[in-house]
Short mmCIF file of N, CA and C in Angstrom, two decimals:
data_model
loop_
_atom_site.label_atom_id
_atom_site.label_comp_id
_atom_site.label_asym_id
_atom_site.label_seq_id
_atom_site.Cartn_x
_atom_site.Cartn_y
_atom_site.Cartn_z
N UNK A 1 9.21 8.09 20.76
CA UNK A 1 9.00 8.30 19.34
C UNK A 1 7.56 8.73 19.05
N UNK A 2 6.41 8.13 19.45
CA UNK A 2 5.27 8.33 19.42
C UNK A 2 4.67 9.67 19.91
N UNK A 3 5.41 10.64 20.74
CA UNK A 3 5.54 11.53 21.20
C UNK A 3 5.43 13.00 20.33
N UNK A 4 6.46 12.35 19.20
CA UNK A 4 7.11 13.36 18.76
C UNK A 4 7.03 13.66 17.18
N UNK A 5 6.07 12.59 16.50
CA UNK A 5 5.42 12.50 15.22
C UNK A 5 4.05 13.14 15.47
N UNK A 6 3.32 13.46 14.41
CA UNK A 6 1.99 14.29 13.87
C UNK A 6 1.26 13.18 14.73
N UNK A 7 -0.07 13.98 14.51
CA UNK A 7 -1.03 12.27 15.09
C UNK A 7 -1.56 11.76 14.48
N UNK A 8 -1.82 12.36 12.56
CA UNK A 8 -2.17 11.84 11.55
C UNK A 8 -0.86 10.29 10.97
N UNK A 9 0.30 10.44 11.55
CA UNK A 9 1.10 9.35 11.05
C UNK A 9 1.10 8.17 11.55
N UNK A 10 1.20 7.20 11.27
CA UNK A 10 1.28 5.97 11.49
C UNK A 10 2.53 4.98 12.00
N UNK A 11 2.97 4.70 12.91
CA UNK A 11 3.65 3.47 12.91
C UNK A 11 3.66 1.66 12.53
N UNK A 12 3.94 1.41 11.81
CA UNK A 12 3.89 0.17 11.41
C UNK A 12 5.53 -0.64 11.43
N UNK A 13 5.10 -1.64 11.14
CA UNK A 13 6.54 -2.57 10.64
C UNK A 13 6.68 -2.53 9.30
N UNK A 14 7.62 -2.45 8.73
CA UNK A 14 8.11 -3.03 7.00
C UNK A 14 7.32 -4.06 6.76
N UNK A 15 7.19 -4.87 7.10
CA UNK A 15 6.35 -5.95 7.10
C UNK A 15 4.71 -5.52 6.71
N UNK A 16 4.57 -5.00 7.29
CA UNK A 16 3.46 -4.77 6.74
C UNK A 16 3.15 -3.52 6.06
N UNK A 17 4.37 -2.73 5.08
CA UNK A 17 3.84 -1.71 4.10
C UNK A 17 4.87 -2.05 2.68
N UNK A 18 5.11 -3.42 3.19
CA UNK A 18 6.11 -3.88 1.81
C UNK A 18 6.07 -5.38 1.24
N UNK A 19 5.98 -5.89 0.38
CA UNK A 19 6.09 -7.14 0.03
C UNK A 19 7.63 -7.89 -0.17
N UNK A 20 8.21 -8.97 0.72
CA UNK A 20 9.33 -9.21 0.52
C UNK A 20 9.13 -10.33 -0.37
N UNK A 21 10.18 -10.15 -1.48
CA UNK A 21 10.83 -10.81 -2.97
C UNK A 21 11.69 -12.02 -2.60
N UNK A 22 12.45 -11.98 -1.78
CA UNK A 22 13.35 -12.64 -1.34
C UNK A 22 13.62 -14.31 -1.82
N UNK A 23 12.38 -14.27 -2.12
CA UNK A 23 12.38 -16.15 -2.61
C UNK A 23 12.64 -16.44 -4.03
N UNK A 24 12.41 -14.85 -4.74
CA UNK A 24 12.71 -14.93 -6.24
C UNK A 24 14.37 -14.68 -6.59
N UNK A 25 15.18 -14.10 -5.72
CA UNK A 25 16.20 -14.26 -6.11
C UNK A 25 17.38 -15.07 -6.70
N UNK A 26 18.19 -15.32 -7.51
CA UNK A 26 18.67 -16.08 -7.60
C UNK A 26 19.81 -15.55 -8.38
N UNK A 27 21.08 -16.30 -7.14
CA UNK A 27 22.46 -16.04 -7.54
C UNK A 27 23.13 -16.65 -9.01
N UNK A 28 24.04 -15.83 -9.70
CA UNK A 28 24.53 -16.52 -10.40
C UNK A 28 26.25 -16.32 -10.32
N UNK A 29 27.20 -17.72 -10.57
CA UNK A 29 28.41 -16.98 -10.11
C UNK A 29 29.18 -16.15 -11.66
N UNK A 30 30.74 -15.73 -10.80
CA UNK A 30 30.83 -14.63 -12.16
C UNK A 30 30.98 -15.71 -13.20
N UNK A 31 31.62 -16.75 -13.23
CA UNK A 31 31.50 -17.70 -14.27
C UNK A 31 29.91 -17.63 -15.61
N UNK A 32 29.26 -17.66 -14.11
CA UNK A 32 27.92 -18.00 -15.16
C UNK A 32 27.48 -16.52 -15.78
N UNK A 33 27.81 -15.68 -15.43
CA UNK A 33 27.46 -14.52 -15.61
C UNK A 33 28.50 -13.75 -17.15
N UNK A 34 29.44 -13.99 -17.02
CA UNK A 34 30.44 -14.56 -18.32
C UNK A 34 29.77 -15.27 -19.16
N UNK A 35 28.60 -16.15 -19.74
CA UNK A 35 28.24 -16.84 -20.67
C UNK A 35 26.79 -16.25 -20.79
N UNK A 36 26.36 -15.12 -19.84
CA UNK A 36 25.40 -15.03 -19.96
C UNK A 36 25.09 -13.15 -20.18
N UNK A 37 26.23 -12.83 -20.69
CA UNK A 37 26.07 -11.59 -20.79
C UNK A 37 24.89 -10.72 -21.40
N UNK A 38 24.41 -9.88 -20.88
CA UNK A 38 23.51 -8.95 -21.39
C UNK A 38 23.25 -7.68 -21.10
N UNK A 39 22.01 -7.14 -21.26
CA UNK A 39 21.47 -5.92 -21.40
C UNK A 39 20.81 -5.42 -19.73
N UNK A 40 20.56 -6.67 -19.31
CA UNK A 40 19.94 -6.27 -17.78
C UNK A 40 21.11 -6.28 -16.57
N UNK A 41 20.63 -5.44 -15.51
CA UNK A 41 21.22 -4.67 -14.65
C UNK A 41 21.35 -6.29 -13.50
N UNK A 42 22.40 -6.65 -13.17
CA UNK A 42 22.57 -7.77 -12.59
C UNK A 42 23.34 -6.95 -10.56
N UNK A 43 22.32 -6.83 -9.77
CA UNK A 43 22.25 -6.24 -8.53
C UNK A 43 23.07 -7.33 -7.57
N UNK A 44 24.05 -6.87 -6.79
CA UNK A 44 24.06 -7.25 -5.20
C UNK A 44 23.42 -6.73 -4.35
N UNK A 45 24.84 -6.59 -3.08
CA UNK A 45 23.85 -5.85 -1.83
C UNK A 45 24.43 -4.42 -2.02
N UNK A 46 25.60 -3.83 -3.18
CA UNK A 46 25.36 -2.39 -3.17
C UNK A 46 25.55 -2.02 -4.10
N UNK A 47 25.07 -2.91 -5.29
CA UNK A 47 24.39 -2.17 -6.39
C UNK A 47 24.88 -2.92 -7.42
N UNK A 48 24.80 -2.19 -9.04
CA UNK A 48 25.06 -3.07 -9.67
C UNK A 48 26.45 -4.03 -10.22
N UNK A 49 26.15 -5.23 -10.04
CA UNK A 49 27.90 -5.83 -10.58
C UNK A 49 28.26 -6.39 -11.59
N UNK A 50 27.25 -6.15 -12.54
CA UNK A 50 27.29 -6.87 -14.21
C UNK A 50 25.95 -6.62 -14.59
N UNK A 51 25.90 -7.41 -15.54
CA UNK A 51 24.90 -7.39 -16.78
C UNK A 51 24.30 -8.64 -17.64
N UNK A 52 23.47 -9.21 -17.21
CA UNK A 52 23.18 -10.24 -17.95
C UNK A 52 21.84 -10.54 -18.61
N UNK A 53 21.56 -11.34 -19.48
CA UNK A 53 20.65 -11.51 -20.31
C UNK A 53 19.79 -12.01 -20.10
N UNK A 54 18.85 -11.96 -19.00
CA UNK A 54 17.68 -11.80 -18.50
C UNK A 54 17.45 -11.61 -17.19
N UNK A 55 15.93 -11.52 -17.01
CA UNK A 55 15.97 -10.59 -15.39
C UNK A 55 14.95 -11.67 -14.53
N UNK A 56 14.55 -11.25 -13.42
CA UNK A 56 13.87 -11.83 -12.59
C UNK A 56 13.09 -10.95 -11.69
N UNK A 57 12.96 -9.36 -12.03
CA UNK A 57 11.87 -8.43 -11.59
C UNK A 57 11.79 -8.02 -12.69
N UNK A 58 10.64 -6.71 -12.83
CA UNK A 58 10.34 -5.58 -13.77
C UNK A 58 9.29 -5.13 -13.14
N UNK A 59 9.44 -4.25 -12.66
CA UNK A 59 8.83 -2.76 -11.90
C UNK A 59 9.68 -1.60 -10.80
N UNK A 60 8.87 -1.40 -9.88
CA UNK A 60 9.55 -0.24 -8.94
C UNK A 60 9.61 -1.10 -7.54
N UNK A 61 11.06 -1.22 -7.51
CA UNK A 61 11.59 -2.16 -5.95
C UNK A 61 12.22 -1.48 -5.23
N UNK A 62 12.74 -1.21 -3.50
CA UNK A 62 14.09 -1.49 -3.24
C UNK A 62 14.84 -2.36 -2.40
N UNK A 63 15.80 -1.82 -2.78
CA UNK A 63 17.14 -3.52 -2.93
C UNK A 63 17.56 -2.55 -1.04
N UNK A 64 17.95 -3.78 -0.42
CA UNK A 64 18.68 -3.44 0.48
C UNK A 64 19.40 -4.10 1.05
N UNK A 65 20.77 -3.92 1.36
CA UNK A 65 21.78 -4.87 1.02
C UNK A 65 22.02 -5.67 2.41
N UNK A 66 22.04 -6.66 2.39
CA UNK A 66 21.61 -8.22 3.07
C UNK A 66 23.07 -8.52 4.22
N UNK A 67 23.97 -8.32 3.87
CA UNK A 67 24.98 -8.54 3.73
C UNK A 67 26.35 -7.42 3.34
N UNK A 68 27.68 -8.01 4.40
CA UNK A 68 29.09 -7.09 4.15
C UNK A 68 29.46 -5.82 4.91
N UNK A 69 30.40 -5.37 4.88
CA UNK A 69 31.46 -4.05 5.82
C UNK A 69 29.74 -3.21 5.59
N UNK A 70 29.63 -3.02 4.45
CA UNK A 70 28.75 -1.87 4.24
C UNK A 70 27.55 -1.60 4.86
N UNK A 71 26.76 -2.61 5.75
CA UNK A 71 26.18 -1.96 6.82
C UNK A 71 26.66 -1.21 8.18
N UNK A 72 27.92 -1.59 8.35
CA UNK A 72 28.54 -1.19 9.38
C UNK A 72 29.22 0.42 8.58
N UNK A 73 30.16 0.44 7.56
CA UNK A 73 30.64 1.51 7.18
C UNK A 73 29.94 2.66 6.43
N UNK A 74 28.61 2.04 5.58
CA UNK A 74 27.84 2.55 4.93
C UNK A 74 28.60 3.55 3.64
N UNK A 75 29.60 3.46 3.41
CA UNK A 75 30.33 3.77 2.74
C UNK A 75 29.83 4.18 1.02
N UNK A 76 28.78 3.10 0.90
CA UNK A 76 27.86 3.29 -0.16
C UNK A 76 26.27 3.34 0.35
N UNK A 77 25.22 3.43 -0.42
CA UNK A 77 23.95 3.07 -0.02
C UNK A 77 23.81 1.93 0.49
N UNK A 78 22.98 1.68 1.35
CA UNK A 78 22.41 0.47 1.82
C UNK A 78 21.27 -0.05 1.01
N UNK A 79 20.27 1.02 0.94
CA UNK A 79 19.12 0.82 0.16
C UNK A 79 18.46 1.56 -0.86
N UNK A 80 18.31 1.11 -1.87
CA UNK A 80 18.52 1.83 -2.96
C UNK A 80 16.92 1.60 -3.66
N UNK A 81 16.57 2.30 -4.24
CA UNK A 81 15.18 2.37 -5.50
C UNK A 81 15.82 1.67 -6.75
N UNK A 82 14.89 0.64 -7.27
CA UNK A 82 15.48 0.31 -8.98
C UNK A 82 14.46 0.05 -9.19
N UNK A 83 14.38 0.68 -10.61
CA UNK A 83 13.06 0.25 -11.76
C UNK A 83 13.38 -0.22 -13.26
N UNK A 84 12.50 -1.14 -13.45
CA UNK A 84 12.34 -1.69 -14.52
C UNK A 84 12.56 -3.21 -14.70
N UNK A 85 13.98 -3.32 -15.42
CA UNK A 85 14.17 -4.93 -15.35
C UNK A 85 15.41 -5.55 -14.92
N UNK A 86 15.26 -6.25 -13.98
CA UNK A 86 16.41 -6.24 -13.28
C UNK A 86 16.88 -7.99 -12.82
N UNK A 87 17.56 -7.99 -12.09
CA UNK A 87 18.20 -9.68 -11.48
C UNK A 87 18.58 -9.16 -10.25
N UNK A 88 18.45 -9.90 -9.64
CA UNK A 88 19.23 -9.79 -8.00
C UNK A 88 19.93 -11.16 -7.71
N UNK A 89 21.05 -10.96 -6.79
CA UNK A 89 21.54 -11.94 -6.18
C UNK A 89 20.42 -12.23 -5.21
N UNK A 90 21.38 -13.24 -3.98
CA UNK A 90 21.38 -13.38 -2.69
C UNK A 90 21.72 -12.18 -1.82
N UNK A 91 21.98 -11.10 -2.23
CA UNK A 91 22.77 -10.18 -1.31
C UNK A 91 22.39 -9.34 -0.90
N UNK A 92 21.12 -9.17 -1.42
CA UNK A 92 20.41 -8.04 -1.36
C UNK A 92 18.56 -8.34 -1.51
N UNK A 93 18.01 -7.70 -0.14
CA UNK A 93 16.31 -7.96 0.32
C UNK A 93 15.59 -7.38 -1.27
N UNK A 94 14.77 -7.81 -2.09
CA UNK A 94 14.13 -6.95 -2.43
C UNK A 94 12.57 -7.04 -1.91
N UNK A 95 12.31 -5.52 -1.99
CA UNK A 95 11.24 -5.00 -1.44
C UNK A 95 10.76 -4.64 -2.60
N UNK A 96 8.93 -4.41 -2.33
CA UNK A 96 8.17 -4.00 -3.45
C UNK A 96 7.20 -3.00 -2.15
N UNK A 97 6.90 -1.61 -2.46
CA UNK A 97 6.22 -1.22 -1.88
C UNK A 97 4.54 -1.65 -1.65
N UNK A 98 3.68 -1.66 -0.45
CA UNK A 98 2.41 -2.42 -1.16
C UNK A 98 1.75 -0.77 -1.21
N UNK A 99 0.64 -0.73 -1.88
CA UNK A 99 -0.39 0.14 -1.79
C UNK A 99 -0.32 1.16 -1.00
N UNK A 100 -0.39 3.04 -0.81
CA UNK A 100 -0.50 3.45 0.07
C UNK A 100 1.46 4.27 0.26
N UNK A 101 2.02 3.66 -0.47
CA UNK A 101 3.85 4.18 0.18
C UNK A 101 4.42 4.47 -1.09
N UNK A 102 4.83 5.54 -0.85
CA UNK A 102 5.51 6.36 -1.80
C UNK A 102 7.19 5.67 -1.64
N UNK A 103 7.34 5.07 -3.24
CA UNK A 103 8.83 4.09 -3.49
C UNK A 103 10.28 5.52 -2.70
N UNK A 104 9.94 6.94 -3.10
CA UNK A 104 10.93 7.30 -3.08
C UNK A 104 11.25 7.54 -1.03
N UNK A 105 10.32 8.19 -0.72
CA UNK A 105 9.74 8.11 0.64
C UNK A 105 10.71 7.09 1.50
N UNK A 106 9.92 5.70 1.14
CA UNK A 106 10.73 4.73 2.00
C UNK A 106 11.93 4.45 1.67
N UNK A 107 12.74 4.62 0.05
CA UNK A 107 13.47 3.95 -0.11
C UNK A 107 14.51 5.06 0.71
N UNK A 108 14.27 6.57 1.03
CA UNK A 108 15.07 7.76 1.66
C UNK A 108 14.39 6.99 3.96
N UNK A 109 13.62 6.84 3.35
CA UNK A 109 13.67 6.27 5.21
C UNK A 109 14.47 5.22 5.43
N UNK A 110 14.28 4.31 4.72
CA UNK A 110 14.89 3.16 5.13
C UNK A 110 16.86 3.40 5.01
N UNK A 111 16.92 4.38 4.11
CA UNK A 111 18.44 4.66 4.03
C UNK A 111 19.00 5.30 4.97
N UNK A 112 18.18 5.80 5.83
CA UNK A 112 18.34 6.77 7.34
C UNK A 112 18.74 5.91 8.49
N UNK A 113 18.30 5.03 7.91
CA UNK A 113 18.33 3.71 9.36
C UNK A 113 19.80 3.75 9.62
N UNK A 114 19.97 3.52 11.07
CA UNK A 114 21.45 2.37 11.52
C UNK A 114 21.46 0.86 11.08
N UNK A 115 21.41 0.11 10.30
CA UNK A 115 21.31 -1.18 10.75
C UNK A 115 22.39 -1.77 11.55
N UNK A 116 23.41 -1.48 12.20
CA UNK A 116 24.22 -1.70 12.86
C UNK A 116 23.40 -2.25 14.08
N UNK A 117 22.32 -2.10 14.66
CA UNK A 117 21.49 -2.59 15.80
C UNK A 117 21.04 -3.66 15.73
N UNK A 118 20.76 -4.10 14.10
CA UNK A 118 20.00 -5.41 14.05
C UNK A 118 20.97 -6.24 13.35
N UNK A 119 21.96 -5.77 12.99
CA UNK A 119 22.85 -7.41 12.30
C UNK A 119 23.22 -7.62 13.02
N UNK A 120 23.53 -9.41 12.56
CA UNK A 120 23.58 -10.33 13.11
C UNK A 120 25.38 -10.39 12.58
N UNK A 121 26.43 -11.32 13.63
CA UNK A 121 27.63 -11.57 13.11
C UNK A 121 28.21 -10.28 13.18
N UNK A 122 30.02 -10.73 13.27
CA UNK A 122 30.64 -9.74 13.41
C UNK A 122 32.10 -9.56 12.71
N UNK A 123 32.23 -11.02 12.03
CA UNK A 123 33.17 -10.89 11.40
C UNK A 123 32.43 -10.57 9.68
N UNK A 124 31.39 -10.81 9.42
CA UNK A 124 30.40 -10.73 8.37
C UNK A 124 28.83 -10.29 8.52
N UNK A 125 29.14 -8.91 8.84
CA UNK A 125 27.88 -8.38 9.17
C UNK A 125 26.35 -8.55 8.14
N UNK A 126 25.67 -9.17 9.00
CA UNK A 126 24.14 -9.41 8.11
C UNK A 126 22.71 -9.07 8.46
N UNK A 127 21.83 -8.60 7.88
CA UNK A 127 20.52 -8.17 8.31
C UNK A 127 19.90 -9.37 7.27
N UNK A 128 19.08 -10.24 8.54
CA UNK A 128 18.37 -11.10 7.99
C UNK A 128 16.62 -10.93 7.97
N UNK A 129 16.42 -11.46 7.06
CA UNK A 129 15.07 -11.01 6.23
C UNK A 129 13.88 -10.75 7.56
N UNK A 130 14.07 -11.33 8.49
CA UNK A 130 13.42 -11.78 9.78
C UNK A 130 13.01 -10.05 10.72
N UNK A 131 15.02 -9.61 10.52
CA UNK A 131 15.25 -8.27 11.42
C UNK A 131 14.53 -7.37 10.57
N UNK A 132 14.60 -7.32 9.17
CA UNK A 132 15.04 -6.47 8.55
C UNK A 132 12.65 -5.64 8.50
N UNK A 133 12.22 -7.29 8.35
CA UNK A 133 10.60 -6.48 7.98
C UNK A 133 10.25 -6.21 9.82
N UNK A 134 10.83 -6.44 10.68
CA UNK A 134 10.76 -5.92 12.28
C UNK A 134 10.68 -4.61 12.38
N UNK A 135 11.51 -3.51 11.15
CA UNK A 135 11.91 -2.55 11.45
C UNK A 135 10.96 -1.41 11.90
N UNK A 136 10.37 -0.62 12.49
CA UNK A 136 9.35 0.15 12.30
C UNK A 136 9.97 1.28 11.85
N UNK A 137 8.94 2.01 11.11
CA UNK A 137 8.26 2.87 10.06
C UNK A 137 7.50 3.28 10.31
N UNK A 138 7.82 5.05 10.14
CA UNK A 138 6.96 6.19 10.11
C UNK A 138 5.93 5.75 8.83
N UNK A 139 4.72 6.32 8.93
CA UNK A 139 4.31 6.06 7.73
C UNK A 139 2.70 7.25 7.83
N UNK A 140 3.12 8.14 7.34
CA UNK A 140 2.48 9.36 7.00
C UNK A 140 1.63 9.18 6.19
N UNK A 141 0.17 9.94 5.93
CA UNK A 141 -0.45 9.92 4.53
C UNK A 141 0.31 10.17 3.67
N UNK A 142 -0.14 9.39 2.59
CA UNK A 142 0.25 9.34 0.80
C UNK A 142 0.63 10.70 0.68
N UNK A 143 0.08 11.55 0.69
CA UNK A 143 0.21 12.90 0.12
C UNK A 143 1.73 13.40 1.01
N UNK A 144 1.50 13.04 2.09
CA UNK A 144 2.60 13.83 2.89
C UNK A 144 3.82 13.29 2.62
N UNK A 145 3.88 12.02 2.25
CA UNK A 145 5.05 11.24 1.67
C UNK A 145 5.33 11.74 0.45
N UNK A 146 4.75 12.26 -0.15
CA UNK A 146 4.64 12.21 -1.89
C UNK A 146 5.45 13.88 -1.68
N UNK A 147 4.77 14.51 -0.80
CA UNK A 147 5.46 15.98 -0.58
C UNK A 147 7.18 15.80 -0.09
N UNK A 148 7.44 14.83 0.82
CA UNK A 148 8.89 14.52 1.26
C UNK A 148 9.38 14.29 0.35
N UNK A 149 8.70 13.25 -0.54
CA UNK A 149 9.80 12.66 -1.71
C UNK A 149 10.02 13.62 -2.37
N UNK A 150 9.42 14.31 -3.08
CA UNK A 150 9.48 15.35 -3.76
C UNK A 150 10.63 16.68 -3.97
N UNK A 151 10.43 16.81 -2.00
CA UNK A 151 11.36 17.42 -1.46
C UNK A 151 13.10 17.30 -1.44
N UNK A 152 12.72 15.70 -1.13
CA UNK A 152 14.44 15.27 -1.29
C UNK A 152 14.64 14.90 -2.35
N UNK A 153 13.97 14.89 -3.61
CA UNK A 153 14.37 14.08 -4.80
C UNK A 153 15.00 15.78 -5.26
N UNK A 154 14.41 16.57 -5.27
CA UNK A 154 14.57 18.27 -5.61
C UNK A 154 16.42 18.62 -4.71
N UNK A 155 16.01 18.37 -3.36
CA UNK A 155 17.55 18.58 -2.59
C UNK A 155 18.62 17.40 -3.34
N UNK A 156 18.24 16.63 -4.32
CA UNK A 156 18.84 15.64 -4.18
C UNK A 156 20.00 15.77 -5.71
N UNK A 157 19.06 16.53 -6.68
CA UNK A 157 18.94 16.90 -7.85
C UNK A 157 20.32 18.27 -7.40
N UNK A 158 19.75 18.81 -6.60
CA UNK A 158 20.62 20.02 -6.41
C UNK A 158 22.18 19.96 -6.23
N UNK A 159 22.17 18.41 -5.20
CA UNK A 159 23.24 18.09 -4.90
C UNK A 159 24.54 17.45 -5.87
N UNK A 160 23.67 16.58 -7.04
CA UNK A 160 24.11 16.35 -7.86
C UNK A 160 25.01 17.42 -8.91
N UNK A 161 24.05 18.64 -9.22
CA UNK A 161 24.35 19.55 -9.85
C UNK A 161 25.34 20.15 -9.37
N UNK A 162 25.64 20.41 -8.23
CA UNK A 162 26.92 21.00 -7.59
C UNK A 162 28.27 20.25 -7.12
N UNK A 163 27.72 18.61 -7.41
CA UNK A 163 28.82 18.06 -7.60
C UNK A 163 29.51 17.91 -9.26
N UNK A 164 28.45 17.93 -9.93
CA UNK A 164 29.08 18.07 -11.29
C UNK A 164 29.93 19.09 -11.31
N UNK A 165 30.00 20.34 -11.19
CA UNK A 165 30.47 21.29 -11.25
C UNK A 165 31.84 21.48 -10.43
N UNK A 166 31.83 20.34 -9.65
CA UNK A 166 33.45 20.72 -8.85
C UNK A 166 34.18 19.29 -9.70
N UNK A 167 33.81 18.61 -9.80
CA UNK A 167 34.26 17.94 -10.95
C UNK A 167 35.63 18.24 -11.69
#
């Protein structure tokens, strides 16, 4: 691998270009979530599953899902960007980028990954918080990240547009 990247880029761990959230989470079941209806975006591990009336982040995170078939099938995202105000379960890592990493950047690297290598279990596939900041990461200057994101947020935009259209 080291081989075959710029020599301006960096390898690191997640661990050290992200802050893990993980201790702020907190599940609620659908019961409670029924009495507590609201306006905020209420997250698992692949995305959102209700709405309730208050949050437990507000800024630029991503969620990556902890848990279920969907690391193995990937069928949906694994890891996703959310901003603003939000709740998370148990089901899902949140990450906060630290200083230096472009949110869209990693949240498109980290979605590249297999995690099929690092979960744990097999009748209930899981990436635990432990595997998950182990992972290494390319990690390019700011600018060069900021140019990728850019790039795929543009391919990304495109893709959208041409799915509207077959619609």
């Amino acid at each position: 691998m080291t081989d075959t990247i710029p020599a301006n880029w960096e390898i690191k761990t997640l661990d050290e270009m992200v802050y893990c959230h993980n201790t702020k989470r907190i599940p609620l079941k659908a019961a409670d979530r029924r009495d507590r209806l609201g306006k905020f975006r209420y997250f698992g591990a692949s995305g959102v599953i209700d709405y309730v009336d208050g949050y437990l982040f507000d800024g630029d995170f991503i969620l990556v899902g902890e848990d279920g078939e969907n690391i193995i099938s990937r069928n949906s995202p694994l890891a996703f960007s959310v901003s603003g105000k939000f709740w998370v379960n148990n089901h899902a890592h949140v990450l906060e980028p630290k200083g230096g990493m472009n949110l869209i950047f990693l949240e498109n690297y980290l979605e590249s990954l297999d995690y099929s290598v690092i979960a744990a279990g097999s009748a209930q596939p899981k990436i635990t918080q432990a595997s998950l900041l182990k992972i290494s990461v390319l990690n390019p200057p700011l600018v060069e990240q900021e140019k990728i994101a850019d790039i795929l947020t543009s391919l990304d935009d495109q893709i959208e547009a041409i799915e509207s259209k077959l619609v």
